[in-house]
Amino acid sequence: MEDDSILLGLTTIKNYDEYTYNHSVNVAIYALAIGDDWGFPRETLTELGLTGLFHDVGKSRIPIEVLNKPGALDEKEWGS
């Protein structure tokens, strides 16, 4: 948490799409639980948790109407 860009990245996800933010937090929790169960050292757990938090950060570059579209994407939307 010494790097402010980490916190800014989280707020970017949260402000863009609440579902994606919650999903990322859940992925981080599961990853930490598994890593802890497997006996990973604290430094590795830190990296694992951050990886879980940011695994979907690229979604913030996808138009929200495409990201949350309930049906299949058309050709144009795949290129967005």
Short mmCIF file of N, CA, C and O in Angstrom, two decimals:
data_model
loop_
_atom_site.label_atom_id
_atom_site.label_comp_id
_atom_site.label_asym_id
_atom_site.label_seq_id
_atom_site.Cartn_x
_atom_site.Cartn_y
_atom_site.Cartn_z
N MET A 1 0.81 -1.19 0.00
CA MET A 1 0.00 0.00 0.00
C MET A 1 0.86 1.26 0.00
O MET A 1 0.35 2.36 0.17
N GLU A 2 2.16 1.10 -0.22
CA GLU A 2 3.04 2.26 -0.30
C GLU A 2 2.91 3.00 -1.62
O GLU A 2 3.34 4.13 -1.75
N ASP A 3 2.31 2.36 -2.61
CA ASP A 3 2.17 2.94 -3.93
C ASP A 3 0.75 3.48 -4.10
O ASP A 3 -0.22 2.72 -4.13
N ASP A 4 0.61 4.80 -4.22
CA ASP A 4 -0.71 5.42 -4.36
C ASP A 4 -1.44 4.96 -5.61
O ASP A 4 -2.67 4.96 -5.64
N SER A 5 -0.71 4.55 -6.64
CA SER A 5 -1.38 4.14 -7.87
C SER A 5 -2.22 2.89 -7.64
O SER A 5 -3.20 2.66 -8.35
N ILE A 6 -1.86 2.08 -6.66
CA ILE A 6 -2.66 0.89 -6.35
C ILE A 6 -4.04 1.31 -5.88
O ILE A 6 -5.07 0.81 -6.35
N LEU A 7 -4.08 2.26 -4.96
CA LEU A 7 -5.37 2.73 -4.45
C LEU A 7 -6.17 3.42 -5.55
O LEU A 7 -7.39 3.26 -5.64
N LEU A 8 -5.50 4.18 -6.40
CA LEU A 8 -6.20 4.85 -7.50
C LEU A 8 -6.77 3.84 -8.48
O LEU A 8 -7.87 4.03 -9.01
N GLY A 9 -6.05 2.76 -8.71
CA GLY A 9 -6.56 1.71 -9.58
C GLY A 9 -7.83 1.09 -9.04
O GLY A 9 -8.77 0.82 -9.78
N LEU A 10 -7.87 0.88 -7.74
CA LEU A 10 -9.08 0.32 -7.12
C LEU A 10 -10.25 1.28 -7.24
O LEU A 10 -11.38 0.86 -7.51
N THR A 11 -10.02 2.56 -7.04
CA THR A 11 -11.12 3.51 -7.15
C THR A 11 -11.59 3.62 -8.60
O THR A 11 -12.78 3.82 -8.85
N THR A 12 -10.68 3.46 -9.54
CA THR A 12 -11.06 3.48 -10.96
C THR A 12 -12.04 2.35 -11.24
O THR A 12 -13.08 2.55 -11.87
N ILE A 13 -11.73 1.16 -10.76
CA ILE A 13 -12.61 0.02 -10.98
C ILE A 13 -13.95 0.24 -10.27
O ILE A 13 -15.01 0.04 -10.85
N LYS A 14 -13.90 0.67 -9.02
CA LYS A 14 -15.13 0.85 -8.23
C LYS A 14 -16.02 1.92 -8.85
O LYS A 14 -17.24 1.73 -8.94
N ASN A 15 -15.45 3.02 -9.28
CA ASN A 15 -16.24 4.09 -9.87
C ASN A 15 -16.81 3.71 -11.23
O ASN A 15 -17.84 4.22 -11.64
N TYR A 16 -16.12 2.82 -11.94
CA TYR A 16 -16.57 2.45 -13.28
C TYR A 16 -17.70 1.44 -13.24
O TYR A 16 -18.71 1.59 -13.93
N ASP A 17 -17.54 0.39 -12.45
CA ASP A 17 -18.54 -0.67 -12.43
C ASP A 17 -18.48 -1.40 -11.09
O ASP A 17 -17.50 -2.06 -10.78
N GLU A 18 -19.53 -1.26 -10.31
CA GLU A 18 -19.60 -1.84 -8.96
C GLU A 18 -19.48 -3.37 -9.00
O GLU A 18 -18.82 -3.97 -8.17
N TYR A 19 -20.11 -4.00 -9.98
CA TYR A 19 -20.05 -5.46 -10.08
C TYR A 19 -18.60 -5.92 -10.28
O TYR A 19 -18.14 -6.86 -9.62
N THR A 20 -17.89 -5.29 -11.20
CA THR A 20 -16.50 -5.66 -11.47
C THR A 20 -15.64 -5.47 -10.23
O THR A 20 -14.79 -6.30 -9.91
N TYR A 21 -15.86 -4.39 -9.51
CA TYR A 21 -15.12 -4.14 -8.27
C TYR A 21 -15.37 -5.26 -7.26
O TYR A 21 -14.42 -5.83 -6.71
N ASN A 22 -16.65 -5.58 -7.02
CA ASN A 22 -16.97 -6.64 -6.06
C ASN A 22 -16.39 -7.98 -6.50
O ASN A 22 -15.87 -8.75 -5.67
N HIS A 23 -16.45 -8.26 -7.79
CA HIS A 23 -15.88 -9.50 -8.32
C HIS A 23 -14.37 -9.54 -8.07
O HIS A 23 -13.84 -10.56 -7.63
N SER A 24 -13.69 -8.44 -8.31
CA SER A 24 -12.24 -8.39 -8.10
C SER A 24 -11.86 -8.59 -6.64
O SER A 24 -10.90 -9.30 -6.33
N VAL A 25 -12.62 -7.99 -5.73
CA VAL A 25 -12.37 -8.19 -4.30
C VAL A 25 -12.59 -9.66 -3.94
O VAL A 25 -11.78 -10.25 -3.21
N ASN A 26 -13.65 -10.26 -4.45
CA ASN A 26 -13.91 -11.68 -4.17
C ASN A 26 -12.79 -12.57 -4.71
O ASN A 26 -12.37 -13.52 -4.04
N VAL A 27 -12.31 -12.29 -5.91
CA VAL A 27 -11.21 -13.08 -6.48
C VAL A 27 -9.98 -12.96 -5.58
O VAL A 27 -9.30 -13.96 -5.31
N ALA A 28 -9.69 -11.76 -5.10
CA ALA A 28 -8.53 -11.56 -4.22
C ALA A 28 -8.70 -12.36 -2.93
O ALA A 28 -7.74 -13.00 -2.46
N ILE A 29 -9.89 -12.36 -2.35
CA ILE A 29 -10.14 -13.11 -1.12
C ILE A 29 -9.94 -14.60 -1.34
O ILE A 29 -9.27 -15.28 -0.55
N TYR A 30 -10.51 -15.12 -2.42
CA TYR A 30 -10.33 -16.55 -2.72
C TYR A 30 -8.87 -16.90 -2.96
O TYR A 30 -8.37 -17.92 -2.48
N ALA A 31 -8.18 -16.05 -3.71
CA ALA A 31 -6.77 -16.29 -3.99
C ALA A 31 -5.94 -16.30 -2.71
O ALA A 31 -5.06 -17.16 -2.52
N LEU A 32 -6.22 -15.36 -1.82
CA LEU A 32 -5.51 -15.32 -0.54
C LEU A 32 -5.81 -16.55 0.31
O LEU A 32 -4.90 -17.10 0.95
N ALA A 33 -7.05 -16.97 0.33
CA ALA A 33 -7.43 -18.14 1.11
C ALA A 33 -6.72 -19.40 0.60
O ALA A 33 -6.18 -20.19 1.38
N ILE A 34 -6.68 -19.56 -0.71
CA ILE A 34 -6.01 -20.72 -1.30
C ILE A 34 -4.50 -20.63 -1.07
O ILE A 34 -3.87 -21.61 -0.68
N GLY A 35 -3.93 -19.45 -1.31
CA GLY A 35 -2.49 -19.27 -1.10
C GLY A 35 -2.09 -19.53 0.34
O GLY A 35 -1.06 -20.15 0.62
N ASP A 36 -2.91 -19.08 1.28
CA ASP A 36 -2.63 -19.31 2.69
C ASP A 36 -2.73 -20.81 3.02
O ASP A 36 -1.89 -21.35 3.72
N ASP A 37 -3.74 -21.45 2.46
CA ASP A 37 -3.92 -22.90 2.66
C ASP A 37 -2.73 -23.68 2.12
O ASP A 37 -2.33 -24.70 2.69
N TRP A 38 -2.17 -23.21 1.04
CA TRP A 38 -1.01 -23.87 0.44
C TRP A 38 0.31 -23.48 1.11
O TRP A 38 1.37 -23.97 0.73
N GLY A 39 0.25 -22.57 2.08
CA GLY A 39 1.43 -22.21 2.84
C GLY A 39 2.35 -21.19 2.19
O GLY A 39 3.53 -21.11 2.52
N PHE A 40 1.82 -20.38 1.28
CA PHE A 40 2.64 -19.36 0.63
C PHE A 40 3.13 -18.35 1.67
O PHE A 40 2.41 -18.01 2.60
N PRO A 41 4.34 -17.82 1.48
CA PRO A 41 4.84 -16.79 2.40
C PRO A 41 4.08 -15.47 2.22
O PRO A 41 3.42 -15.23 1.20
N ARG A 42 4.19 -14.61 3.22
CA ARG A 42 3.44 -13.34 3.24
C ARG A 42 3.68 -12.50 1.99
O ARG A 42 2.74 -11.92 1.44
N GLU A 43 4.91 -12.39 1.53
CA GLU A 43 5.22 -11.59 0.34
C GLU A 43 4.47 -12.12 -0.88
O GLU A 43 3.91 -11.36 -1.67
N THR A 44 4.42 -13.42 -1.03
CA THR A 44 3.71 -14.03 -2.15
C THR A 44 2.20 -13.80 -2.01
O THR A 44 1.52 -13.53 -3.00
N LEU A 45 1.70 -13.90 -0.78
CA LEU A 45 0.28 -13.64 -0.55
C LEU A 45 -0.09 -12.20 -0.92
O LEU A 45 -1.16 -11.96 -1.49
N THR A 46 0.79 -11.27 -0.61
CA THR A 46 0.55 -9.86 -0.97
C THR A 46 0.43 -9.72 -2.49
O THR A 46 -0.51 -9.11 -2.99
N GLU A 47 1.37 -10.31 -3.21
CA GLU A 47 1.33 -10.24 -4.67
C GLU A 47 0.10 -10.96 -5.23
O GLU A 47 -0.54 -10.48 -6.17
N LEU A 48 -0.24 -12.07 -4.64
CA LEU A 48 -1.40 -12.83 -5.08
C LEU A 48 -2.69 -12.02 -4.87
O LEU A 48 -3.56 -11.97 -5.75
N GLY A 49 -2.82 -11.39 -3.71
CA GLY A 49 -3.99 -10.57 -3.43
C GLY A 49 -4.12 -9.40 -4.40
O GLY A 49 -5.20 -9.11 -4.91
N LEU A 50 -3.02 -8.72 -4.65
CA LEU A 50 -3.03 -7.59 -5.59
C LEU A 50 -3.37 -8.06 -7.01
O LEU A 50 -4.11 -7.38 -7.74
N THR A 51 -2.86 -9.21 -7.37
CA THR A 51 -3.17 -9.75 -8.69
C THR A 51 -4.67 -10.01 -8.82
O THR A 51 -5.28 -9.70 -9.84
N GLY A 52 -5.27 -10.56 -7.77
CA GLY A 52 -6.71 -10.79 -7.78
C GLY A 52 -7.49 -9.50 -7.90
O GLY A 52 -8.47 -9.42 -8.63
N LEU A 53 -7.04 -8.47 -7.18
CA LEU A 53 -7.74 -7.18 -7.23
C LEU A 53 -7.70 -6.56 -8.62
O LEU A 53 -8.66 -5.94 -9.06
N PHE A 54 -6.59 -6.71 -9.31
CA PHE A 54 -6.41 -6.01 -10.58
C PHE A 54 -6.58 -6.86 -11.82
O PHE A 54 -6.35 -6.40 -12.92
N HIS A 55 -7.03 -8.10 -11.66
CA HIS A 55 -7.10 -8.97 -12.84
C HIS A 55 -8.09 -8.46 -13.89
O HIS A 55 -7.97 -8.79 -15.06
N ASP A 56 -9.06 -7.63 -13.51
CA ASP A 56 -10.05 -7.11 -14.45
C ASP A 56 -9.92 -5.61 -14.70
O ASP A 56 -10.83 -4.99 -15.25
N VAL A 57 -8.80 -5.01 -14.34
CA VAL A 57 -8.66 -3.55 -14.48
C VAL A 57 -8.84 -3.10 -15.93
O VAL A 57 -9.35 -2.01 -16.18
N GLY A 58 -8.52 -3.93 -16.88
CA GLY A 58 -8.69 -3.58 -18.29
C GLY A 58 -10.13 -3.36 -18.69
O GLY A 58 -10.41 -2.70 -19.69
N LYS A 59 -11.07 -3.90 -17.90
CA LYS A 59 -12.48 -3.69 -18.21
C LYS A 59 -12.87 -2.21 -18.15
O LYS A 59 -13.86 -1.82 -18.76
N SER A 60 -12.09 -1.40 -17.45
CA SER A 60 -12.43 0.02 -17.36
C SER A 60 -12.24 0.73 -18.69
O SER A 60 -12.64 1.88 -18.85
N ARG A 61 -11.66 0.07 -19.67
CA ARG A 61 -11.47 0.65 -21.01
C ARG A 61 -12.56 0.21 -21.99
O ARG A 61 -12.56 0.62 -23.14
N ILE A 62 -13.47 -0.64 -21.53
CA ILE A 62 -14.56 -1.13 -22.37
C ILE A 62 -15.79 -0.27 -22.08
O ILE A 62 -16.12 -0.04 -20.92
N PRO A 63 -16.48 0.20 -23.12
CA PRO A 63 -17.69 0.99 -22.88
C PRO A 63 -18.66 0.23 -21.96
O PRO A 63 -18.89 -0.96 -22.14
N ILE A 64 -19.22 0.92 -20.97
CA ILE A 64 -20.05 0.29 -19.96
C ILE A 64 -21.26 -0.42 -20.57
O ILE A 64 -21.66 -1.49 -20.10
N GLU A 65 -21.82 0.13 -21.65
CA GLU A 65 -22.97 -0.52 -22.29
C GLU A 65 -22.57 -1.84 -22.95
O GLU A 65 -23.38 -2.76 -23.06
N VAL A 66 -21.33 -1.96 -23.37
CA VAL A 66 -20.82 -3.22 -23.92
C VAL A 66 -20.49 -4.18 -22.78
O VAL A 66 -20.84 -5.36 -22.81
N LEU A 67 -19.85 -3.66 -21.76
CA LEU A 67 -19.45 -4.49 -20.61
C LEU A 67 -20.65 -5.16 -19.95
O LEU A 67 -20.59 -6.33 -19.59
N ASN A 68 -21.74 -4.44 -19.83
CA ASN A 68 -22.91 -4.95 -19.12
C ASN A 68 -24.03 -5.42 -20.04
O ASN A 68 -25.15 -5.63 -19.58
N LYS A 69 -23.75 -5.60 -21.31
CA LYS A 69 -24.76 -6.04 -22.25
C LYS A 69 -25.22 -7.46 -21.89
O LYS A 69 -24.40 -8.35 -21.69
N PRO A 70 -26.53 -7.68 -21.79
CA PRO A 70 -27.02 -8.99 -21.38
C PRO A 70 -26.89 -10.08 -22.44
O PRO A 70 -26.76 -11.25 -22.13
N GLY A 71 -26.89 -9.71 -23.71
CA GLY A 71 -26.82 -10.71 -24.78
C GLY A 71 -25.43 -10.80 -25.38
O GLY A 71 -24.45 -10.26 -24.86
N ALA A 72 -25.37 -11.49 -26.50
CA ALA A 72 -24.10 -11.66 -27.21
C ALA A 72 -23.66 -10.34 -27.84
O ALA A 72 -24.49 -9.49 -28.20
N LEU A 73 -22.36 -10.16 -27.96
CA LEU A 73 -21.81 -8.97 -28.59
C LEU A 73 -21.87 -9.11 -30.11
O LEU A 73 -21.67 -10.20 -30.64
N ASP A 74 -22.11 -7.99 -30.79
CA ASP A 74 -22.06 -8.02 -32.25
C ASP A 74 -20.61 -7.74 -32.69
O ASP A 74 -19.73 -7.50 -31.86
N GLU A 75 -20.37 -7.77 -34.00
CA GLU A 75 -19.00 -7.57 -34.50
C GLU A 75 -18.41 -6.24 -34.08
O GLU A 75 -17.25 -6.15 -33.69
N LYS A 76 -19.21 -5.18 -34.16
CA LYS A 76 -18.73 -3.85 -33.78
C LYS A 76 -18.33 -3.81 -32.31
O LYS A 76 -17.32 -3.23 -31.94
N GLU A 77 -19.14 -4.42 -31.46
CA GLU A 77 -18.87 -4.41 -30.01
C GLU A 77 -17.60 -5.21 -29.68
O GLU A 77 -16.88 -4.85 -28.77
N TRP A 78 -17.32 -6.25 -30.41
CA TRP A 78 -16.09 -7.01 -30.18
C TRP A 78 -14.87 -6.16 -30.45
O TRP A 78 -13.82 -6.34 -29.84
N GLY A 79 -14.99 -5.19 -31.33
CA GLY A 79 -13.87 -4.33 -31.67
C GLY A 79 -13.72 -3.12 -30.76
O GLY A 79 -12.77 -2.37 -30.88
N SER A 80 -14.66 -2.90 -29.84
CA SER A 80 -14.63 -1.71 -28.97
C SER A 80 -13.44 -1.72 -28.05
O SER A 80 -12.97 -2.70 -27.60
#
